[in-house]
Amino acid sequence: MLRTRNPTVVEDWEHEPRLRGARAPTAGAAGSSAAVEVGDTDSPFGVLIVNFRTPARIHPDCVPFLQALRMCSPTRCSAVRPRAQIRRQGLHDPLTGLANRGLFLDRVEHALERSREDGARWPC
């Protein structure tokens, strides 16, 4: 699957021709399976697998369903990174990486609020 980037379906693990010479599954193992790659095609980060105890039990909708699930996961993961990156760029100087005026004023405001709540007095 990882070499071809296509879904993999094994209808019967005991008689799978792609696994000639490999050990047979142990007792209680999967009889049939369907799997799809998760993540971007350039950098996959996992495999989504559904196993069935009996051979030839894979429903025709199983692979399309797994492919739909696969599309949800990377979208959510990859959307978090750009948001965090945009936030950082908005609060830090691009040349030095130091906090900019907006972040500095926000931190000062929070420090003043905490000191008021604690009853501390500022000399200014």
mmCIF file of C-alpha atoms in Angstrom:
data_model
loop_
_atom_site.group_PDB
_atom_site.id
_atom_site.type_symbol
_atom_site.label_atom_id
_atom_site.label_comp_id
_atom_site.label_asym_id
_atom_site.label_seq_id
_atom_site.Cartn_x
_atom_site.Cartn_y
_atom_site.Cartn_z
ATOM 1 C CA MET A 1 0.000 0.000 0.000
ATOM 2 C CA LEU A 2 2.675 2.525 0.940
ATOM 3 C CA ARG A 3 4.520 1.864 -2.283
ATOM 4 C CA THR A 4 1.467 2.299 -4.499
ATOM 5 C CA ARG A 5 -0.453 4.890 -2.432
ATOM 6 C CA ASN A 6 -3.620 2.916 -3.223
ATOM 7 C CA PRO A 7 -6.016 1.303 -0.753
ATOM 8 C CA THR A 8 -5.131 -2.258 0.142
ATOM 9 C CA VAL A 9 -7.784 -4.941 0.459
ATOM 10 C CA VAL A 10 -7.056 -8.475 1.632
ATOM 11 C CA GLU A 11 -10.114 -10.705 1.246
ATOM 12 C CA ASP A 12 -8.534 -13.769 2.852
ATOM 13 C CA TRP A 13 -5.262 -13.574 4.784
ATOM 14 C CA GLU A 14 -4.647 -17.322 4.621
ATOM 15 C CA HIS A 15 -4.833 -17.367 0.816
ATOM 16 C CA GLU A 16 -3.385 -13.948 -0.016
ATOM 17 C CA PRO A 17 -1.161 -14.350 -3.118
ATOM 18 C CA ARG A 18 0.866 -11.189 -2.358
ATOM 19 C CA LEU A 19 2.166 -12.822 0.838
ATOM 20 C CA ARG A 20 3.598 -16.041 -0.530
ATOM 21 C CA GLY A 21 6.166 -17.459 1.842
ATOM 22 C CA ALA A 22 5.005 -15.302 4.749
ATOM 23 C CA ARG A 23 3.726 -16.796 7.993
ATOM 24 C CA ALA A 24 -0.005 -17.410 8.281
ATOM 25 C CA PRO A 25 -1.890 -15.184 10.753
ATOM 26 C CA THR A 26 -2.156 -16.489 14.307
ATOM 27 C CA ALA A 27 -5.396 -17.811 15.757
ATOM 28 C CA GLY A 28 -7.944 -15.065 16.310
ATOM 29 C CA ALA A 29 -6.192 -12.736 13.872
ATOM 30 C CA ALA A 30 -7.916 -10.942 11.022
ATOM 31 C CA GLY A 31 -9.469 -12.995 8.253
ATOM 32 C CA SER A 32 -9.780 -10.017 5.899
ATOM 33 C CA SER A 33 -8.686 -6.381 6.013
ATOM 34 C CA ALA A 34 -8.945 -3.022 4.261
ATOM 35 C CA ALA A 35 -6.387 -0.237 4.686
ATOM 36 C CA VAL A 36 -5.768 3.300 3.428
ATOM 37 C CA GLU A 37 -2.873 5.671 3.953
ATOM 38 C CA VAL A 38 -3.458 8.742 6.167
ATOM 39 C CA GLY A 39 -1.757 12.072 5.575
ATOM 40 C CA ASP A 40 -0.454 13.993 2.613
ATOM 41 C CA THR A 41 0.838 11.966 -0.298
ATOM 42 C CA ASP A 42 4.242 13.624 0.155
ATOM 43 C CA SER A 43 4.447 12.796 3.859
ATOM 44 C CA PRO A 44 2.051 10.106 5.078
ATOM 45 C CA PHE A 45 1.890 9.712 8.838
ATOM 46 C CA GLY A 46 -0.172 6.588 9.352
ATOM 47 C CA VAL A 47 -2.460 3.860 8.085
ATOM 48 C CA LEU A 48 -6.164 3.457 8.785
ATOM 49 C CA ILE A 49 -7.033 -0.262 8.914
ATOM 50 C CA VAL A 50 -10.261 -2.191 9.396
ATOM 51 C CA ASN A 51 -9.934 -5.894 10.199
ATOM 52 C CA PHE A 52 -12.641 -8.541 9.985
ATOM 53 C CA ARG A 53 -12.315 -11.866 11.772
ATOM 54 C CA THR A 54 -13.769 -13.889 8.923
ATOM 55 C CA PRO A 55 -12.495 -13.918 5.325
ATOM 56 C CA ALA A 56 -14.319 -12.109 2.523
ATOM 57 C CA ARG A 57 -16.369 -9.889 4.873
ATOM 58 C CA ILE A 58 -15.340 -6.521 3.462
ATOM 59 C CA HIS A 59 -18.389 -4.489 2.465
ATOM 60 C CA PRO A 60 -18.155 -2.655 -0.903
ATOM 61 C CA ASP A 61 -18.523 0.694 0.907
ATOM 62 C CA CYS A 62 -15.670 -0.018 3.314
ATOM 63 C CA VAL A 63 -12.820 1.406 1.210
ATOM 64 C CA PRO A 64 -14.717 4.584 0.163
ATOM 65 C CA PHE A 65 -15.646 5.119 3.820
ATOM 66 C CA LEU A 66 -12.021 4.755 4.933
ATOM 67 C CA GLN A 67 -10.943 7.144 2.178
ATOM 68 C CA ALA A 68 -13.478 9.709 3.405
ATOM 69 C CA LEU A 69 -12.186 9.345 6.984
ATOM 70 C CA ARG A 70 -8.653 9.707 5.701
ATOM 71 C CA MET A 71 -9.532 13.053 4.158
ATOM 72 C CA CYS A 72 -10.815 14.414 7.475
ATOM 73 C CA SER A 73 -7.726 13.689 9.579
ATOM 74 C CA PRO A 74 -4.984 15.472 7.610
ATOM 75 C CA THR A 75 -7.218 18.488 7.033
ATOM 76 C CA ARG A 76 -7.651 19.031 10.738
ATOM 77 C CA CYS A 77 -3.989 18.412 11.514
ATOM 78 C CA SER A 78 -2.670 20.620 8.737
ATOM 79 C CA ALA A 79 -5.111 23.457 9.558
ATOM 80 C CA VAL A 80 -3.685 23.810 13.082
ATOM 81 C CA ARG A 81 -0.135 24.479 11.899
ATOM 82 C CA PRO A 82 -0.939 27.470 9.649
ATOM 83 C CA ARG A 83 -3.131 29.089 12.332
ATOM 84 C CA ALA A 84 -0.349 28.833 14.892
ATOM 85 C CA GLN A 85 2.167 30.097 12.364
ATOM 86 C CA ILE A 86 -0.026 33.094 11.434
ATOM 87 C CA ARG A 87 -0.530 33.921 15.113
ATOM 88 C CA ARG A 88 3.198 33.767 15.747
ATOM 89 C CA GLN A 89 3.942 35.951 12.723
ATOM 90 C CA GLY A 90 1.419 38.508 13.970
ATOM 91 C CA LEU A 91 3.028 38.728 17.411
ATOM 92 C CA HIS A 92 6.749 38.469 16.616
ATOM 93 C CA ASP A 93 9.231 40.460 14.568
ATOM 94 C CA PRO A 94 10.036 38.527 11.372
ATOM 95 C CA LEU A 95 13.712 39.526 11.412
ATOM 96 C CA THR A 96 14.638 38.930 15.044
ATOM 97 C CA GLY A 97 11.855 36.604 16.202
ATOM 98 C CA LEU A 98 11.376 38.786 19.290
ATOM 99 C CA ALA A 99 7.962 39.772 20.596
ATOM 100 C CA ASN A 100 6.534 42.821 18.854
ATOM 101 C CA ARG A 101 4.702 45.767 20.419
ATOM 102 C CA GLY A 102 1.302 44.032 20.273
ATOM 103 C CA LEU A 103 2.520 41.006 22.215
ATOM 104 C CA PHE A 104 4.470 43.203 24.658
ATOM 105 C CA LEU A 105 1.419 45.360 25.418
ATOM 106 C CA ASP A 106 -0.767 42.257 25.796
ATOM 107 C CA ARG A 107 1.662 40.724 28.307
ATOM 108 C CA VAL A 108 1.933 43.995 30.262
ATOM 109 C CA GLU A 109 -1.861 44.261 30.395
ATOM 110 C CA HIS A 110 -2.158 40.705 31.742
ATOM 111 C CA ALA A 111 0.562 41.365 34.327
ATOM 112 C CA LEU A 112 -1.252 44.502 35.506
ATOM 113 C CA GLU A 113 -4.542 42.607 35.781
ATOM 114 C CA ARG A 114 -2.892 39.875 37.851
ATOM 115 C CA SER A 115 -1.255 42.405 40.142
ATOM 116 C CA ARG A 116 -4.583 44.198 40.680
ATOM 117 C CA GLU A 117 -6.231 40.888 41.557
ATOM 118 C CA ASP A 118 -3.411 40.120 44.024
ATOM 119 C CA GLY A 119 -3.648 43.616 45.558
ATOM 120 C CA ALA A 120 -0.075 44.531 44.586
ATOM 121 C CA ARG A 121 0.813 48.188 44.095
ATOM 122 C CA TRP A 122 2.879 49.494 41.219
ATOM 123 C CA PRO A 123 5.210 52.453 41.781
ATOM 124 C CA CYS A 124 3.899 54.245 38.705
#
